[in-house]
Amino acid sequence: MELLWSLVYLALIIWLIPKIPFFKNSGISASGIRIFFALKVIMGIALILVYRYYYPPGSADIFNYFNDSKVLHSALAINPYDYLSMITGIGDDAPHLMHYYDKMNFWLKDFNYNMFNDNKTVIRFNAIVMLFSFKNIFVHTYIINIFSLAGLVGIFRFLRQIIKTKKLIALIVVALPPSLLFWGSGLLKEGIVLFALGMLLYAIAQISRSQYSYRPYFILIFSLAVFSISKFYVLLAVIPAILSFYAAKATGKTWLPFLGVHLLLLIGIFILPYLGLPDIPETISKKQHDFINYVHSLNHVGSYIESPKLTTNFWDFIVHGFRGLFITLFRPHPFEVHNLATIPAALENVITALLIIASLIFRNKQLHTKSLLFLMSFTVILFALAGMTTPVLGALVRYKIPAQPFLYALLLMSINWDAIKKSLKSKWPAVLKVEMKLENYLFN
């Protein structure tokens, strides 16, 4: 019944969303936008049902955040000032608010590493949506998918305008990677992160194209603000790619700016502590240690992988970085499948391996090196960070999804599709006709 009532909201959103200028001017047709959104909604509902009926009670992040937001929302009827204080964060550390926090499970974290507690962002998001959702969790899923869809369309537009990705490839990499589609469609932090990343890259693309509009700068500032209250490390992972890409454009060179920017930033994070600035290596190391200790405190975690303790040594970081990259790329593999939940992730990693092989066999020699280095930089850094700090494969599958569009864009752009099309034209011409019809349907 809860799902049925929510369909009124869903029908309104599906009718309205292609009419919003940001989506209307994206290059994707109204039908394409509606199909994309519908896919995400189906996956978001599926995730709720999986968490509700497959996972043990109390272990689902979606319901934990949602239940905490009910406590926050209840303050509106009791004391609106308390509600506003907790929503805005202004004075939310007042002692009298502890009776709300005592009823919550995820508002307070044991470990914050002097960073913003991003649990609060999801809880606040839910509490705001409850103003008009009647506490229907499916409505919340539809709303967060508007934001995550906007982020993915922003990435699509960046790939088309700046990276010069073919439109069908750009749409495939933002819409169809299984982990991205599944976990990026849930009522989780990932939807907010995808929104922030997409808006950041969209703003950069607009700034690159237009010198006379202030709007992209406002979008840029807004995206940075969203990053500051969500997974800030995703922003840190994409900054080297952005800096090196535009340094290469400014200098007319490719490899020297790329290597120079990355080397300076890598050395720089190890120098920061000596200047009295944040010790990033120590924060990453502590995060890994605390994650390992937390997993050991649980009775049994099926997807746990043994991980050597990370130190703040420079070379230790390099070695662990390569190890983390490999783990994030290829695990779980088919021999590590231990339940139904790990099958899609294992199959996805098999597809990744096959695409890597295909990109080597059918190598595209007409590549824009600057674009490929951008894609490679963000993918490698985020995958390495995730693999270094996450000893649980189930969590790793979620943490890597912001970089998945860039990984698959990198691989698909590296394949010589013209050679493959020539082969298909002589053997299966119907395949090319289907591709043409699909493009006409999905794009303006």
PDB file of N, CA and C in Angstrom, residues 376-440:
ATOM      1  N   MET A 376      41.679   8.574 -16.510  1.00  0.00           N
ATOM      2  CA  MET A 376      42.544   7.635 -15.790  1.00  0.00           C
ATOM      3  C   MET A 376      42.911   8.170 -14.413  1.00  0.00           C
ATOM      4  N   SER A 377      43.202   9.458 -14.319  1.00  0.00           N
ATOM      5  CA  SER A 377      43.620  10.054 -13.048  1.00  0.00           C
ATOM      6  C   SER A 377      42.556   9.882 -11.970  1.00  0.00           C
ATOM      7  N   PHE A 378      41.340  10.312 -12.265  1.00  0.00           N
ATOM      8  CA  PHE A 378      40.272  10.233 -11.265  1.00  0.00           C
ATOM      9  C   PHE A 378      39.979   8.786 -10.887  1.00  0.00           C
ATOM     10  N   THR A 379      39.919   7.911 -11.885  1.00  0.00           N
ATOM     11  CA  THR A 379      39.632   6.497 -11.621  1.00  0.00           C
ATOM     12  C   THR A 379      40.696   5.878 -10.732  1.00  0.00           C
ATOM     13  N   VAL A 380      41.955   6.068 -11.086  1.00  0.00           N
ATOM     14  CA  VAL A 380      43.055   5.443 -10.338  1.00  0.00           C
ATOM     15  C   VAL A 380      43.093   5.958  -8.903  1.00  0.00           C
ATOM     16  N   ILE A 381      42.977   7.269  -8.716  1.00  0.00           N
ATOM     17  CA  ILE A 381      43.079   7.843  -7.367  1.00  0.00           C
ATOM     18  C   ILE A 381      41.920   7.382  -6.489  1.00  0.00           C
ATOM     19  N   LEU A 382      40.688   7.469  -7.001  1.00  0.00           N
ATOM     20  CA  LEU A 382      39.539   7.073  -6.170  1.00  0.00           C
ATOM     21  C   LEU A 382      39.552   5.573  -5.893  1.00  0.00           C
ATOM     22  N   PHE A 383      39.861   4.767  -6.898  1.00  0.00           N
ATOM     23  CA  PHE A 383      39.914   3.316  -6.703  1.00  0.00           C
ATOM     24  C   PHE A 383      41.021   2.944  -5.722  1.00  0.00           C
ATOM     25  N   ALA A 384      42.167   3.606  -5.821  1.00  0.00           N
ATOM     26  CA  ALA A 384      43.274   3.312  -4.900  1.00  0.00           C
ATOM     27  C   ALA A 384      42.893   3.681  -3.470  1.00  0.00           C
ATOM     28  N   LEU A 385      42.303   4.863  -3.279  1.00  0.00           N
ATOM     29  CA  LEU A 385      41.880   5.288  -1.935  1.00  0.00           C
ATOM     30  C   LEU A 385      40.855   4.329  -1.344  1.00  0.00           C
ATOM     31  N   ALA A 386      39.866   3.952  -2.152  1.00  0.00           N
ATOM     32  CA  ALA A 386      38.825   3.042  -1.667  1.00  0.00           C
ATOM     33  C   ALA A 386      39.417   1.689  -1.300  1.00  0.00           C
ATOM     34  N   GLY A 387      40.291   1.169  -2.148  1.00  0.00           N
ATOM     35  CA  GLY A 387      40.889  -0.139  -1.890  1.00  0.00           C
ATOM     36  C   GLY A 387      41.850  -0.138  -0.722  1.00  0.00           C
ATOM     37  N   MET A 388      42.515   0.992  -0.476  1.00  0.00           N
ATOM     38  CA  MET A 388      43.454   1.108   0.643  1.00  0.00           C
ATOM     39  C   MET A 388      42.752   1.083   1.991  1.00  0.00           C
ATOM     40  N   THR A 389      41.583   1.692   2.051  1.00  0.00           N
ATOM     41  CA  THR A 389      40.951   1.954   3.352  1.00  0.00           C
ATOM     42  C   THR A 389      39.776   1.038   3.672  1.00  0.00           C
ATOM     43  N   THR A 390      39.341   0.235   2.706  1.00  0.00           N
ATOM     44  CA  THR A 390      38.108  -0.548   2.888  1.00  0.00           C
ATOM     45  C   THR A 390      38.404  -2.042   2.864  1.00  0.00           C
ATOM     46  N   PRO A 391      38.310  -2.717   4.009  1.00  0.00           N
ATOM     47  CA  PRO A 391      38.607  -4.152   4.059  1.00  0.00           C
ATOM     48  C   PRO A 391      37.387  -5.049   3.839  1.00  0.00           C
ATOM     49  N   VAL A 392      36.274  -4.456   3.405  1.00  0.00           N
ATOM     50  CA  VAL A 392      35.042  -5.222   3.186  1.00  0.00           C
ATOM     51  C   VAL A 392      34.592  -5.005   1.744  1.00  0.00           C
ATOM     52  N   LEU A 393      34.522  -6.086   0.970  1.00  0.00           N
ATOM     53  CA  LEU A 393      34.188  -5.972  -0.444  1.00  0.00           C
ATOM     54  C   LEU A 393      32.783  -5.422  -0.655  1.00  0.00           C
ATOM     55  N   GLY A 394      31.856  -5.757   0.240  1.00  0.00           N
ATOM     56  CA  GLY A 394      30.491  -5.249   0.120  1.00  0.00           C
ATOM     57  C   GLY A 394      30.429  -3.734   0.190  1.00  0.00           C
ATOM     58  N   ALA A 395      31.268  -3.132   1.041  1.00  0.00           N
ATOM     59  CA  ALA A 395      31.329  -1.668   1.143  1.00  0.00           C
ATOM     60  C   ALA A 395      32.101  -1.077  -0.033  1.00  0.00           C
ATOM     61  N   LEU A 396      33.138  -1.779  -0.468  1.00  0.00           N
ATOM     62  CA  LEU A 396      33.986  -1.295  -1.557  1.00  0.00           C
ATOM     63  C   LEU A 396      33.186  -1.109  -2.846  1.00  0.00           C
ATOM     64  N   VAL A 397      32.241  -1.996  -3.091  1.00  0.00           N
ATOM     65  CA  VAL A 397      31.397  -1.900  -4.286  1.00  0.00           C
ATOM     66  C   VAL A 397      30.670  -0.560  -4.327  1.00  0.00           C
ATOM     67  N   ARG A 398      30.256  -0.062  -3.166  1.00  0.00           N
ATOM     68  CA  ARG A 398      29.565   1.230  -3.098  1.00  0.00           C
ATOM     69  C   ARG A 398      30.536   2.396  -3.230  1.00  0.00           C
ATOM     70  N   TYR A 399      31.682   2.302  -2.579  1.00  0.00           N
ATOM     71  CA  TYR A 399      32.592   3.438  -2.516  1.00  0.00           C
ATOM     72  C   TYR A 399      33.220   3.777  -3.866  1.00  0.00           C
ATOM     73  N   LYS A 400      33.256   2.811  -4.776  1.00  0.00           N
ATOM     74  CA  LYS A 400      33.931   3.055  -6.049  1.00  0.00           C
ATOM     75  C   LYS A 400      33.015   3.658  -7.117  1.00  0.00           C
ATOM     76  N   ILE A 401      31.702   3.725  -6.861  1.00  0.00           N
ATOM     77  CA  ILE A 401      30.790   4.070  -7.955  1.00  0.00           C
ATOM     78  C   ILE A 401      30.947   5.490  -8.509  1.00  0.00           C
ATOM     79  N   PRO A 402      31.416   6.512  -7.737  1.00  0.00           N
ATOM     80  CA  PRO A 402      31.567   7.822  -8.375  1.00  0.00           C
ATOM     81  C   PRO A 402      32.545   7.826  -9.547  1.00  0.00           C
ATOM     82  N   ALA A 403      33.519   6.912  -9.541  1.00  0.00           N
ATOM     83  CA  ALA A 403      34.510   6.874 -10.621  1.00  0.00           C
ATOM     84  C   ALA A 403      34.144   5.907 -11.735  1.00  0.00           C
ATOM     85  N   GLN A 404      33.088   5.125 -11.560  1.00  0.00           N
ATOM     86  CA  GLN A 404      32.754   4.124 -12.576  1.00  0.00           C
ATOM     87  C   GLN A 404      32.448   4.708 -13.953  1.00  0.00           C
ATOM     88  N   PRO A 405      31.709   5.821 -14.070  1.00  0.00           N
ATOM     89  CA  PRO A 405      31.494   6.370 -15.413  1.00  0.00           C
ATOM     90  C   PRO A 405      32.801   6.702 -16.124  1.00  0.00           C
ATOM     91  N   PHE A 406      33.795   7.126 -15.369  1.00  0.00           N
ATOM     92  CA  PHE A 406      35.066   7.538 -15.950  1.00  0.00           C
ATOM     93  C   PHE A 406      35.921   6.323 -16.323  1.00  0.00           C
ATOM     94  N   LEU A 407      35.849   5.279 -15.516  1.00  0.00           N
ATOM     95  CA  LEU A 407      36.544   4.033 -15.855  1.00  0.00           C
ATOM     96  C   LEU A 407      36.004   3.466 -17.164  1.00  0.00           C
ATOM     97  N   TYR A 408      34.687   3.356 -17.270  1.00  0.00           N
ATOM     98  CA  TYR A 408      34.109   2.748 -18.463  1.00  0.00           C
ATOM     99  C   TYR A 408      34.211   3.664 -19.676  1.00  0.00           C
ATOM    100  N   ALA A 409      34.195   4.972 -19.476  1.00  0.00           N
ATOM    101  CA  ALA A 409      34.455   5.891 -20.587  1.00  0.00           C
ATOM    102  C   ALA A 409      35.880   5.701 -21.095  1.00  0.00           C
ATOM    103  N   LEU A 410      36.826   5.563 -20.173  1.00  0.00           N
ATOM    104  CA  LEU A 410      38.228   5.332 -20.531  1.00  0.00           C
ATOM    105  C   LEU A 410      38.372   4.064 -21.367  1.00  0.00           C
ATOM    106  N   LEU A 411      37.751   2.980 -20.916  1.00  0.00           N
ATOM    107  CA  LEU A 411      37.887   1.696 -21.610  1.00  0.00           C
ATOM    108  C   LEU A 411      37.161   1.703 -22.955  1.00  0.00           C
ATOM    109  N   LEU A 412      35.941   2.220 -22.983  1.00  0.00           N
ATOM    110  CA  LEU A 412      35.170   2.207 -24.230  1.00  0.00           C
ATOM    111  C   LEU A 412      35.754   3.155 -25.269  1.00  0.00           C
ATOM    112  N   MET A 413      36.326   4.278 -24.823  1.00  0.00           N
ATOM    113  CA  MET A 413      36.966   5.197 -25.763  1.00  0.00           C
ATOM    114  C   MET A 413      38.279   4.641 -26.297  1.00  0.00           C
ATOM    115  N   SER A 414      38.866   3.695 -25.578  1.00  0.00           N
ATOM    116  CA  SER A 414      40.141   3.105 -25.997  1.00  0.00           C
ATOM    117  C   SER A 414      39.964   1.991 -27.021  1.00  0.00           C
ATOM    118  N   ILE A 415      38.718   1.611 -27.278  1.00  0.00           N
ATOM    119  CA  ILE A 415      38.427   0.540 -28.237  1.00  0.00           C
ATOM    120  C   ILE A 415      38.117   1.152 -29.603  1.00  0.00           C
ATOM    121  N   ASN A 416      38.671   0.561 -30.652  1.00  0.00           N
ATOM    122  CA  ASN A 416      38.446   1.038 -32.018  1.00  0.00           C
ATOM    123  C   ASN A 416      37.095   0.513 -32.517  1.00  0.00           C
ATOM    124  N   TRP A 417      36.052   1.267 -32.249  1.00  0.00           N
ATOM    125  CA  TRP A 417      34.703   0.835 -32.620  1.00  0.00           C
ATOM    126  C   TRP A 417      34.470   0.896 -34.120  1.00  0.00           C
ATOM    127  N   ASP A 418      35.210   1.755 -34.825  1.00  0.00           N
ATOM    128  CA  ASP A 418      35.050   1.828 -36.282  1.00  0.00           C
ATOM    129  C   ASP A 418      35.444   0.512 -36.936  1.00  0.00           C
ATOM    130  N   ALA A 419      36.532  -0.091 -36.436  1.00  0.00           N
ATOM    131  CA  ALA A 419      36.958  -1.388 -36.980  1.00  0.00           C
ATOM    132  C   ALA A 419      35.931  -2.466 -36.678  1.00  0.00           C
ATOM    133  N   ILE A 420      35.380  -2.410 -35.477  1.00  0.00           N
ATOM    134  CA  ILE A 420      34.355  -3.394 -35.097  1.00  0.00           C
ATOM    135  C   ILE A 420      33.096  -3.195 -35.940  1.00  0.00           C
ATOM    136  N   LYS A 421      32.737  -1.932 -36.194  1.00  0.00           N
ATOM    137  CA  LYS A 421      31.544  -1.652 -37.002  1.00  0.00           C
ATOM    138  C   LYS A 421      31.707  -2.150 -38.437  1.00  0.00           C
ATOM    139  N   LYS A 422      32.907  -2.009 -38.982  1.00  0.00           N
ATOM    140  CA  LYS A 422      33.148  -2.507 -40.341  1.00  0.00           C
ATOM    141  C   LYS A 422      32.926  -4.009 -40.417  1.00  0.00           C
ATOM    142  N   SER A 423      33.385  -4.696 -39.381  1.00  0.00           N
ATOM    143  CA  SER A 423      33.191  -6.145 -39.332  1.00  0.00           C
ATOM    144  C   SER A 423      31.704  -6.484 -39.199  1.00  0.00           C
ATOM    145  N   LEU A 424      31.002  -5.716 -38.347  1.00  0.00           N
ATOM    146  CA  LEU A 424      29.575  -5.968 -38.141  1.00  0.00           C
ATOM    147  C   LEU A 424      28.760  -5.642 -39.392  1.00  0.00           C
ATOM    148  N   LYS A 425      29.206  -4.612 -40.126  1.00  0.00           N
ATOM    149  CA  LYS A 425      28.464  -4.184 -41.310  1.00  0.00           C
ATOM    150  C   LYS A 425      28.379  -5.283 -42.350  1.00  0.00           C
ATOM    151  N   SER A 426      29.461  -6.056 -42.472  1.00  0.00           N
ATOM    152  CA  SER A 426      29.476  -7.135 -43.460  1.00  0.00           C
ATOM    153  C   SER A 426      28.790  -8.398 -42.954  1.00  0.00           C
ATOM    154  N   LYS A 427      28.815  -8.613 -41.623  1.00  0.00           N
ATOM    155  CA  LYS A 427      28.279  -9.866 -41.073  1.00  0.00           C
ATOM    156  C   LYS A 427      26.881  -9.704 -40.475  1.00  0.00           C
ATOM    157  N   TRP A 428      26.680  -8.628 -39.683  1.00  0.00           N
ATOM    158  CA  TRP A 428      25.390  -8.410 -39.023  1.00  0.00           C
ATOM    159  C   TRP A 428      24.951  -6.959 -39.214  1.00  0.00           C
ATOM    160  N   PRO A 429      24.545  -6.578 -40.423  1.00  0.00           N
ATOM    161  CA  PRO A 429      24.143  -5.180 -40.660  1.00  0.00           C
ATOM    162  C   PRO A 429      22.956  -4.742 -39.812  1.00  0.00           C
ATOM    163  N   ALA A 430      22.140  -5.705 -39.382  1.00  0.00           N
ATOM    164  CA  ALA A 430      20.968  -5.360 -38.565  1.00  0.00           C
ATOM    165  C   ALA A 430      21.373  -4.725 -37.242  1.00  0.00           C
ATOM    166  N   VAL A 431      22.556  -5.101 -36.726  1.00  0.00           N
ATOM    167  CA  VAL A 431      23.034  -4.547 -35.453  1.00  0.00           C
ATOM    168  C   VAL A 431      23.247  -3.044 -35.572  1.00  0.00           C
ATOM    169  N   LEU A 432      23.817  -2.604 -36.680  1.00  0.00           N
ATOM    170  CA  LEU A 432      24.070  -1.177 -36.885  1.00  0.00           C
ATOM    171  C   LEU A 432      22.761  -0.405 -37.053  1.00  0.00           C
ATOM    172  N   LYS A 433      21.769  -1.037 -37.687  1.00  0.00           N
ATOM    173  CA  LYS A 433      20.464  -0.385 -37.827  1.00  0.00           C
ATOM    174  C   LYS A 433      19.806  -0.179 -36.464  1.00  0.00           C
ATOM    175  N   VAL A 434      19.956  -1.174 -35.596  1.00  0.00           N
ATOM    176  CA  VAL A 434      19.416  -1.056 -34.236  1.00  0.00           C
ATOM    177  C   VAL A 434      20.100   0.084 -33.496  1.00  0.00           C
ATOM    178  N   GLU A 435      21.427   0.205 -33.668  1.00  0.00           N
ATOM    179  CA  GLU A 435      22.174   1.283 -33.014  1.00  0.00           C
ATOM    180  C   GLU A 435      21.674   2.647 -33.477  1.00  0.00           C
ATOM    181  N   MET A 436      21.444   2.785 -34.785  1.00  0.00           N
ATOM    182  CA  MET A 436      20.967   4.062 -35.320  1.00  0.00           C
ATOM    183  C   MET A 436      19.582   4.409 -34.782  1.00  0.00           C
ATOM    184  N   LYS A 437      18.699   3.425 -34.735  1.00  0.00           N
ATOM    185  CA  LYS A 437      17.351   3.658 -34.200  1.00  0.00           C
ATOM    186  C   LYS A 437      17.402   4.034 -32.725  1.00  0.00           C
ATOM    187  N   LEU A 438      18.298   3.370 -31.993  1.00  0.00           N
ATOM    188  CA  LEU A 438      18.452   3.645 -30.566  1.00  0.00           C
ATOM    189  C   LEU A 438      18.927   5.072 -30.344  1.00  0.00           C
ATOM    190  N   GLU A 439      19.905   5.504 -31.130  1.00  0.00           N
ATOM    191  CA  GLU A 439      20.421   6.868 -30.994  1.00  0.00           C
ATOM    192  C   GLU A 439      19.340   7.893 -31.335  1.00  0.00           C
ATOM    193  N   ASN A 440      18.558   7.627 -32.367  1.00  0.00           N
ATOM    194  CA  ASN A 440      17.485   8.556 -32.746  1.00  0.00           C
ATOM    195  C   ASN A 440      16.428   8.668 -31.656  1.00  0.00           C
TER     196      ASN A 440
END
